[in-house]
Short mmCIF file of C-alpha atoms (C1' of nucleotides) in Angstrom, two decimals:
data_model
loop_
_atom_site.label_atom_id
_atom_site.label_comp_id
_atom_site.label_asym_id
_atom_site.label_seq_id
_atom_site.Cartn_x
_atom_site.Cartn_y
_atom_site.Cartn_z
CA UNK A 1 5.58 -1.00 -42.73
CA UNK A 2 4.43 2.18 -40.62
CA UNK A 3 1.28 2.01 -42.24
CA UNK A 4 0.42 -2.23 -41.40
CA UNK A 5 0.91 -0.89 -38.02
CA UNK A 6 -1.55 1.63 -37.78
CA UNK A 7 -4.25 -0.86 -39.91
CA UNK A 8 -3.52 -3.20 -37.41
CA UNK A 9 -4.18 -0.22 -34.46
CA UNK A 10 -7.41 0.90 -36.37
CA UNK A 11 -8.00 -2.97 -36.12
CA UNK A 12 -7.98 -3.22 -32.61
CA UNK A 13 -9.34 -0.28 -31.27
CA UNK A 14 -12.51 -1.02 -33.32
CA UNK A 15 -12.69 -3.71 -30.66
CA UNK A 16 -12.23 -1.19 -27.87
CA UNK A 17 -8.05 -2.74 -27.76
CA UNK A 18 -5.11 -0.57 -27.33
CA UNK A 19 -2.48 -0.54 -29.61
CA UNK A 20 0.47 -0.97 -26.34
CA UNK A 21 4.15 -0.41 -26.95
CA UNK A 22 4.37 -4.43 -25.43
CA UNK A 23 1.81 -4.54 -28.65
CA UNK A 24 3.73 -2.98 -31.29
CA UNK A 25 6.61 -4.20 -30.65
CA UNK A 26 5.60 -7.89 -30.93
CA UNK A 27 3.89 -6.58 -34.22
CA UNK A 28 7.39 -5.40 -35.45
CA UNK A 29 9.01 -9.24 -34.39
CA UNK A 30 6.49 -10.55 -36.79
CA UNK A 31 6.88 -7.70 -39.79
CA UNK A 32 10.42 -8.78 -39.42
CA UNK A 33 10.01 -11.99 -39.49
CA UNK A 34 7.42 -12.49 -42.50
CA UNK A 35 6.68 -15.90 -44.31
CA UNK A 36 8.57 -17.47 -41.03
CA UNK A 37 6.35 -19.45 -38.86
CA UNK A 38 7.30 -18.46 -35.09
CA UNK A 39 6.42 -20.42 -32.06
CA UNK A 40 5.37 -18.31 -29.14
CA UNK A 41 8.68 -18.81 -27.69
CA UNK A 42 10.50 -18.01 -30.66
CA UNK A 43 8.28 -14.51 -30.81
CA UNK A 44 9.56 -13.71 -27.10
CA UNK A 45 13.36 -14.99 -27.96
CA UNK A 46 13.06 -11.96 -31.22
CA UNK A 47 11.37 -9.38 -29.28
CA UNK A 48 13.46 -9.43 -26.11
CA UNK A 49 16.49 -8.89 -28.28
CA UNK A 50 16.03 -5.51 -28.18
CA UNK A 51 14.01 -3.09 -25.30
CA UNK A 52 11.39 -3.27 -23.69
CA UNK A 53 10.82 -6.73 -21.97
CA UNK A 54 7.84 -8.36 -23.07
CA UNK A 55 6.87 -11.18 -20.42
CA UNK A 56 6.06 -14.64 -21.94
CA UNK A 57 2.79 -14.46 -21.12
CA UNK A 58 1.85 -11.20 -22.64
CA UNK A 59 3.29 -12.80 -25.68
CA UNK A 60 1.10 -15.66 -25.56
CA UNK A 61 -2.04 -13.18 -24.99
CA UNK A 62 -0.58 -10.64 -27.59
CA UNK A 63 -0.63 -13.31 -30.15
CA UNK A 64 -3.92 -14.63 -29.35
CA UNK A 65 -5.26 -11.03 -29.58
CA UNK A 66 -3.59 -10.29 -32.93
CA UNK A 67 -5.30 -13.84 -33.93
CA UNK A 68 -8.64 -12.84 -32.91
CA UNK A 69 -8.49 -9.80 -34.61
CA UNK A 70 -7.25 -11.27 -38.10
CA UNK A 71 -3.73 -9.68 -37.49
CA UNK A 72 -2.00 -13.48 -37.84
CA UNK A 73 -3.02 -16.48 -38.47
CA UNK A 74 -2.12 -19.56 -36.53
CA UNK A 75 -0.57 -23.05 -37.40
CA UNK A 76 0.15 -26.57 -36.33
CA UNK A 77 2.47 -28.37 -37.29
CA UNK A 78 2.23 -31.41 -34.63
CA UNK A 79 5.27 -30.62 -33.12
CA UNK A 80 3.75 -29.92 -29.91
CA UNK A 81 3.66 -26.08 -30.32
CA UNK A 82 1.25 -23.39 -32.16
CA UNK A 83 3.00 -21.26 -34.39
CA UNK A 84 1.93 -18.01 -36.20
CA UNK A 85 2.53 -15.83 -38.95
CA UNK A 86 1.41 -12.60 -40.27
CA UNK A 87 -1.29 -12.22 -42.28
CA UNK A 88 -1.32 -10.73 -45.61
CA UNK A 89 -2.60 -7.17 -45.18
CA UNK A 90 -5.94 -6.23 -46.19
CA UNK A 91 -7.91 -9.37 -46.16
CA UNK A 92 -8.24 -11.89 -43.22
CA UNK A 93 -8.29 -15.32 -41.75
CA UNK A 94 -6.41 -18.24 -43.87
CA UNK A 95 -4.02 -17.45 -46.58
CA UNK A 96 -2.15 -20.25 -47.67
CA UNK A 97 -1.55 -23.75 -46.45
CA UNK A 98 2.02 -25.70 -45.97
CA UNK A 99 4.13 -28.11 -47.00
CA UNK A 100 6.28 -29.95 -44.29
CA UNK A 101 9.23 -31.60 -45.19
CA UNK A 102 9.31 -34.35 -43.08
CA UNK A 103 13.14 -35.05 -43.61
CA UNK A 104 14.62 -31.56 -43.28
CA UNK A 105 12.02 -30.09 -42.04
CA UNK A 106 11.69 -27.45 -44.45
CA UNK A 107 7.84 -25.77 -44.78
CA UNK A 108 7.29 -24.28 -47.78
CA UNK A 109 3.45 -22.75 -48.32
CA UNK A 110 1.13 -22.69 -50.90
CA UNK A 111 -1.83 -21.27 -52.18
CA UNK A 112 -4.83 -20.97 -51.35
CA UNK A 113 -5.69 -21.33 -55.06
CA UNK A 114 -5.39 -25.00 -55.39
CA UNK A 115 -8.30 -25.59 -52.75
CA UNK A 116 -10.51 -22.81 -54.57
CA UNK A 117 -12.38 -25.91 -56.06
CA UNK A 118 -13.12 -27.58 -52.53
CA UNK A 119 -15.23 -24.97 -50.81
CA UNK A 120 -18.01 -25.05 -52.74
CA UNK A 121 -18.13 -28.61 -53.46
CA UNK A 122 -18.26 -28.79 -49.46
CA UNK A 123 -21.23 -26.71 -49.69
CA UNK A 124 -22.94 -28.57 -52.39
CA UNK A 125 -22.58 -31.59 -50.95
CA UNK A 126 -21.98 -31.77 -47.12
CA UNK A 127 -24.55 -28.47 -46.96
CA UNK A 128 -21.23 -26.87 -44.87
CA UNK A 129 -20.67 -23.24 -44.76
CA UNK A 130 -16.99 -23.36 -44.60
CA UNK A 131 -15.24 -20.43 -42.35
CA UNK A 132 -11.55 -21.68 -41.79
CA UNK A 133 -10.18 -24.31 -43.79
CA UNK A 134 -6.01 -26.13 -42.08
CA UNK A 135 -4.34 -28.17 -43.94
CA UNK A 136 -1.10 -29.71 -43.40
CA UNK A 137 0.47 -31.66 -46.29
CA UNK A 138 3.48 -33.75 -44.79
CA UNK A 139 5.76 -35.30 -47.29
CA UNK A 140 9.51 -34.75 -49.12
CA UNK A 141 10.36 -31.63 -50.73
CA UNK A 142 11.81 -30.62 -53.51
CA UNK A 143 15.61 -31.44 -52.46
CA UNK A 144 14.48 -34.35 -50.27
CA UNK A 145 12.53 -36.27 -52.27
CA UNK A 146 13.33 -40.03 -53.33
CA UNK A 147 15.43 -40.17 -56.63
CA UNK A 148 12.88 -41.61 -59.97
CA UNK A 149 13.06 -45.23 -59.57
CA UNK A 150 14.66 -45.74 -56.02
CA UNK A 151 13.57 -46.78 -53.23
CA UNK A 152 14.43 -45.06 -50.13
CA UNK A 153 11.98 -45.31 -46.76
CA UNK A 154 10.01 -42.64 -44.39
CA UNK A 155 12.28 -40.98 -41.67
CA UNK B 1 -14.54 -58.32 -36.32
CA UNK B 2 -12.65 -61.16 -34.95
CA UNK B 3 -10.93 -61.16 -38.24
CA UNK B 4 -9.97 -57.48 -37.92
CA UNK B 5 -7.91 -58.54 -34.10
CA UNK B 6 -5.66 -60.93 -36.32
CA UNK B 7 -5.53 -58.79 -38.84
CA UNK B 8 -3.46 -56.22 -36.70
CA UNK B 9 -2.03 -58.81 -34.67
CA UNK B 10 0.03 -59.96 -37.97
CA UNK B 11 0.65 -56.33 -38.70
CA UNK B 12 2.27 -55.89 -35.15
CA UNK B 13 3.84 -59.16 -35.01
CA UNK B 14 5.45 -58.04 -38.51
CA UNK B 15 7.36 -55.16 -36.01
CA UNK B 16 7.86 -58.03 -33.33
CA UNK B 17 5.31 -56.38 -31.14
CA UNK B 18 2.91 -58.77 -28.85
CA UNK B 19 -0.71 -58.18 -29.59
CA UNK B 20 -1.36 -58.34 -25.62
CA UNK B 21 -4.23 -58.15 -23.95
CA UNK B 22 -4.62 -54.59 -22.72
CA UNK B 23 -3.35 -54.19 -26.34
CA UNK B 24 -6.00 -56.20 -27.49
CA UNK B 25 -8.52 -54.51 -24.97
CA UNK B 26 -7.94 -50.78 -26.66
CA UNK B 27 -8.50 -52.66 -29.82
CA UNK B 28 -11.65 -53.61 -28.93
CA UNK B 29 -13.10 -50.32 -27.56
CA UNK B 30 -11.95 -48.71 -30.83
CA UNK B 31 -13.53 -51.43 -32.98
CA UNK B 32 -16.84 -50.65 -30.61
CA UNK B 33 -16.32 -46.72 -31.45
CA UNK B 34 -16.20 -46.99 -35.07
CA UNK B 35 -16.78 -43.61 -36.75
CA UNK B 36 -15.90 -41.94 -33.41
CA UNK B 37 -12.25 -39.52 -32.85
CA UNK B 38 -11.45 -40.80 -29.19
CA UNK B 39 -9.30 -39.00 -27.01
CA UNK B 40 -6.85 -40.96 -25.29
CA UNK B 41 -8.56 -39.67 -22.02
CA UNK B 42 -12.02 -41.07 -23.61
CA UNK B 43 -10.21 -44.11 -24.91
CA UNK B 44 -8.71 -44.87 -21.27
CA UNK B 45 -12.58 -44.52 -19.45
CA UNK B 46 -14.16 -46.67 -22.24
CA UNK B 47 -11.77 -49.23 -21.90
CA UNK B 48 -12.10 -49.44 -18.27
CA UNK B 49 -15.80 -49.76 -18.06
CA UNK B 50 -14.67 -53.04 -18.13
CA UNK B 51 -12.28 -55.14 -16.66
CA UNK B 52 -8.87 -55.66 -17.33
CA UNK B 53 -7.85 -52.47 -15.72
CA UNK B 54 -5.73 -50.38 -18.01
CA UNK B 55 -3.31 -47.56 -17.32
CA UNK B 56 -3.54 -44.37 -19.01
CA UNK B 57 0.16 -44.48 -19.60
CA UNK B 58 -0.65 -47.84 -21.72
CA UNK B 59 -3.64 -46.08 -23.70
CA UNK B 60 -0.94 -43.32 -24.53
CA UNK B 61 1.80 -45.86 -25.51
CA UNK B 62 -0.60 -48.36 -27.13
CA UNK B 63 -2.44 -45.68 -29.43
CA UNK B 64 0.73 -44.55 -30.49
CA UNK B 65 2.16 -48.22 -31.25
CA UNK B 66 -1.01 -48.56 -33.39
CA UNK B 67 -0.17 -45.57 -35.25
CA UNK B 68 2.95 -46.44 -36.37
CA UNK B 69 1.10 -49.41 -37.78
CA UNK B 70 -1.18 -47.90 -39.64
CA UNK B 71 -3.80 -49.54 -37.37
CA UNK B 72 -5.39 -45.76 -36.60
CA UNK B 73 -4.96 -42.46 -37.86
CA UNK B 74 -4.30 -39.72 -35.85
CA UNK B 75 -6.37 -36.18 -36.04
CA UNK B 76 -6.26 -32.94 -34.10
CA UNK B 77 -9.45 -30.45 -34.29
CA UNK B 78 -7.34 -27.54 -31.95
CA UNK B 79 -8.66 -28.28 -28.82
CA UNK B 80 -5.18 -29.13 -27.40
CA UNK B 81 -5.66 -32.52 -27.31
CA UNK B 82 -4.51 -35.63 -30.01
CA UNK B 83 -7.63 -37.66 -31.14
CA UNK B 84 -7.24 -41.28 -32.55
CA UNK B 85 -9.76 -43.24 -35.34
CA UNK B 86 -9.37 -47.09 -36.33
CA UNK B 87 -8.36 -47.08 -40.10
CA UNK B 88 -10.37 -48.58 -42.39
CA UNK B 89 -9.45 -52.57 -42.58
CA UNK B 90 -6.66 -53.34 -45.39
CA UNK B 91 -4.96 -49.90 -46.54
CA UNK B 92 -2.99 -47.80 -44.77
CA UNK B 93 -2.73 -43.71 -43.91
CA UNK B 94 -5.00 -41.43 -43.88
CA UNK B 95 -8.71 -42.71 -44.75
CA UNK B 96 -10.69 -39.28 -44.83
CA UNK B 97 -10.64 -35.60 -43.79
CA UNK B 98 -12.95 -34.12 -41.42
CA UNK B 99 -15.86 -31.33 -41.71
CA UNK B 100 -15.65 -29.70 -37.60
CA UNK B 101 -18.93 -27.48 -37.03
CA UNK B 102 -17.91 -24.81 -34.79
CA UNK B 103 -21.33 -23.90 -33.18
CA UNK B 104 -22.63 -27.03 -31.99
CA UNK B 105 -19.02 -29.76 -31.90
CA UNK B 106 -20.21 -31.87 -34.33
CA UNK B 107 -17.64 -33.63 -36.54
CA UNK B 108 -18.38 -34.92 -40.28
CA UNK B 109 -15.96 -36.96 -42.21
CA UNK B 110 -15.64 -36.29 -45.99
CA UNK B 111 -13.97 -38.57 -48.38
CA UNK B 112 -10.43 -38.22 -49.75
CA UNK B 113 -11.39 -38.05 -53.07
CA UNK B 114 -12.35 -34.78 -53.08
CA UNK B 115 -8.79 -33.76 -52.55
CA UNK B 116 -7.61 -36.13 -55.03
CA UNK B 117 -6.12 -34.15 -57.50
CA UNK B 118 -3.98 -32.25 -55.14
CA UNK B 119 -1.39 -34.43 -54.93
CA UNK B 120 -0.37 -34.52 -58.07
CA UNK B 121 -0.81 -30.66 -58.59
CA UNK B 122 1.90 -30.14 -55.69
CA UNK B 123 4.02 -32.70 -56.98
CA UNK B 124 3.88 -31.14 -60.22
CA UNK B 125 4.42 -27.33 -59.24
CA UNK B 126 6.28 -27.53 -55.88
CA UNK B 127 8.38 -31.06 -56.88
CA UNK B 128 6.75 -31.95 -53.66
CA UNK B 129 6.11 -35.91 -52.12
CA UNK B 130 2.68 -36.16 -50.38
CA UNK B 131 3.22 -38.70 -47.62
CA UNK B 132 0.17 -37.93 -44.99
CA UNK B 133 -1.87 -35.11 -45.67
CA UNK B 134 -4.20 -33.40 -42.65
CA UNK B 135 -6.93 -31.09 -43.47
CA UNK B 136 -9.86 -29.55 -41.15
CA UNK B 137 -12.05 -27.81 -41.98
CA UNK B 138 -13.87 -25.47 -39.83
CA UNK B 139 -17.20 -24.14 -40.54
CA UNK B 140 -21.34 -24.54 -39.97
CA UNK B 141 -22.81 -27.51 -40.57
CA UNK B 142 -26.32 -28.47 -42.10
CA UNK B 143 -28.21 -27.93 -38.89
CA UNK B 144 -25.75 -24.47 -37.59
CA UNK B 145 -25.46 -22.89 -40.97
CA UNK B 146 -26.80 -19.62 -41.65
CA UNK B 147 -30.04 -18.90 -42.95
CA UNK B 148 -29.90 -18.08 -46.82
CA UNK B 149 -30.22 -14.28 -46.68
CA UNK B 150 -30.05 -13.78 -43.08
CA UNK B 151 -27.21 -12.84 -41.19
CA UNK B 152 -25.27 -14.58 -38.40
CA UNK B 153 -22.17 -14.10 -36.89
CA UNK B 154 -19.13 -16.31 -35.71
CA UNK B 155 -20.00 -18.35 -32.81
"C1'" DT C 1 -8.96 8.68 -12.68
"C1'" DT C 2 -10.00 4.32 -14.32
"C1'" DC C 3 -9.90 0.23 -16.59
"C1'" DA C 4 -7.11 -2.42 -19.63
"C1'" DG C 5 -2.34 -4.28 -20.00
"C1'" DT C 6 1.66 -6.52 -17.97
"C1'" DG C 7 5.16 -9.28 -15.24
"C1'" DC C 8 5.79 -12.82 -12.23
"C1'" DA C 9 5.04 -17.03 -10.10
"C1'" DA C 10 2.00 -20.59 -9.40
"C1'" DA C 11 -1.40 -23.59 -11.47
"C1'" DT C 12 -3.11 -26.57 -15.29
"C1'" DC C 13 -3.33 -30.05 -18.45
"C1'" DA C 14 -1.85 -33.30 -21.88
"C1'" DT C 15 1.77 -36.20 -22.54
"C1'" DT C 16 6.23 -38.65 -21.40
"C1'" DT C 17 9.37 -41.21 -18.65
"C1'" DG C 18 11.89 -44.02 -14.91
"C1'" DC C 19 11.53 -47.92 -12.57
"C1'" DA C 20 9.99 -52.11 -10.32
"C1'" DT C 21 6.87 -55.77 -11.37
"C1'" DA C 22 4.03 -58.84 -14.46
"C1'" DC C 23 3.33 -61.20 -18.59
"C1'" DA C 24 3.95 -63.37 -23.37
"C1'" DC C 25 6.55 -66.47 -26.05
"C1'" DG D 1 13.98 -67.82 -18.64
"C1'" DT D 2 14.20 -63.39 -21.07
"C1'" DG D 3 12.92 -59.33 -22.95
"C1'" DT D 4 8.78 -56.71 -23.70
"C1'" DA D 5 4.62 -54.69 -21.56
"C1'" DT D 6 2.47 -52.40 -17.77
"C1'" DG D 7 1.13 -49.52 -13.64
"C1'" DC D 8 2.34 -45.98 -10.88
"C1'" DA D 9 4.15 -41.76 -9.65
"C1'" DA D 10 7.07 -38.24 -10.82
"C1'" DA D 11 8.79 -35.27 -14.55
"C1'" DT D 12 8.13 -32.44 -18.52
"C1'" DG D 13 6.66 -28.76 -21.42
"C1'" DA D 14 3.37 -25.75 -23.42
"C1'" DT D 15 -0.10 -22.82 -22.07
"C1'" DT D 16 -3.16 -20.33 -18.64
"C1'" DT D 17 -4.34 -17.81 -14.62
"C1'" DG D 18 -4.39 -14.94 -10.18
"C1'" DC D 19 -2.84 -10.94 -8.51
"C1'" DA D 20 -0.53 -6.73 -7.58
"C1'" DC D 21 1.38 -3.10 -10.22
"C1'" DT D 22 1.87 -0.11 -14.47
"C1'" DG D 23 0.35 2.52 -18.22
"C1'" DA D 24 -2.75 4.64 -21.77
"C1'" DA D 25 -6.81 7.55 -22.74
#
DNA sequence: TTCAGTGCAAATCATTTGCATACAC
DNA sequence: GTGTATGCAAATGATTTGCACTGAA
């Protein structure tokens, strides 16, 4: 824990950033709140539960900082808002991709793994050098999903 | 072309929707902008090059009614605004995903196929329904990539 | 000390909506 | 005729920005 926030510190300062208190403690919201995927207004609902006030704004420029600098990764999920979560320490940009229940609106994520197959075949054929790959797979999960044999229509 | 007009006018009429003309009007500038992922601020000039006059608040409603009938697909490439593509004539959903160059804007469309065994592969591991799936891929394309052997960095 | 970081309020920008009028069937 | 479609202007909601003040190195 201590030590993802003083990777993420050695992080920014390479790109002459300063590690604020504002900073670290929207860094904490999102170490708490890992494999969740917060809208900006969520992130400033968590942090102001506790001291110091963070303004909405420097939330929405914290985030896009930590985004920049491979600290989170950002997400879409056409409701009208950009979400973001965490990225796994130690490597950057994309990690996994979702899947968006689009009756209970549950998102589950998956790996990365299953597209391993797709980048080079993009490269091969399309001659595209692939750098950041979204995808958003909207459909029933597991507890949603129409029963074998029934019929039962989209929401 | 002509064939394609009464083709969605019996899909709308199905939904006892009027295939009007400003309705019909949109149709036409998207029929005209085949291969193209319109706006609905691009959508709204094109139309009015020519007469009848269209509001913007009618492109918005009207893209959206033809979304619901499968008569476009929807896309969004992160640059805050909701882009809209005629679907190919006679199936429904999602046609094709979409190869986004991030040096020079251009946009490539690759087929589905090469996602086709995903779907099972989720519905296998994660019991999981594809309904729509969305993916973007960001990256170089032929003419941006990178040199073999040279270096380049991130636009 | 000095420049980056922050809060606040105002500005933006895409999209939506209320309402009176116009049109399709 | 009757209910849907449309234009217009106002409302909404997420995000951005200008600016004066605060804080970290």
């Amino acid at each position: 824990m201590e030590n993802v926030i003083s990777l993420v510190e050695d992080r920014l300062k390479n790109g002459q950033w300063k590690l604020t208190n504002r900073r670290k403690h929207i860094l904490t919201v999102l170490l708490e709140n890992r494999g969740k995927h917060l809208s900006v207004e969520e992130v400033h609902g968590l942090a102001n539960q506790k001291a110091p006030y963070v303004g909405l704004a420097t939330v929405y420029r914290t985030l896009e900082l930590f985004l920049l600098n491979d600290v989170v990764q950002s997400m879409d999920f056409g409701d009208g808002r950009k979400r973001y979560e965490l990225c796994d320490p130690g490597s950057g940009g994309q990690q996994h991709h979702h899947l968006i229940c689009i009756r209970c609106g549950n998102v589950v994520e998956f790996s990365r793994d299953l597209l391993k197959g797709l980048e080079p075949e993009l490269n091969m054929r399309y001659k595209f050098k692939v750098e950041t790959l979204q995808l958003n797979v909207f459909g029933f999960c597991r507890k949603c999903r129409p029963e074998k044999g029934s019929h039962q229509g989209t929401v």
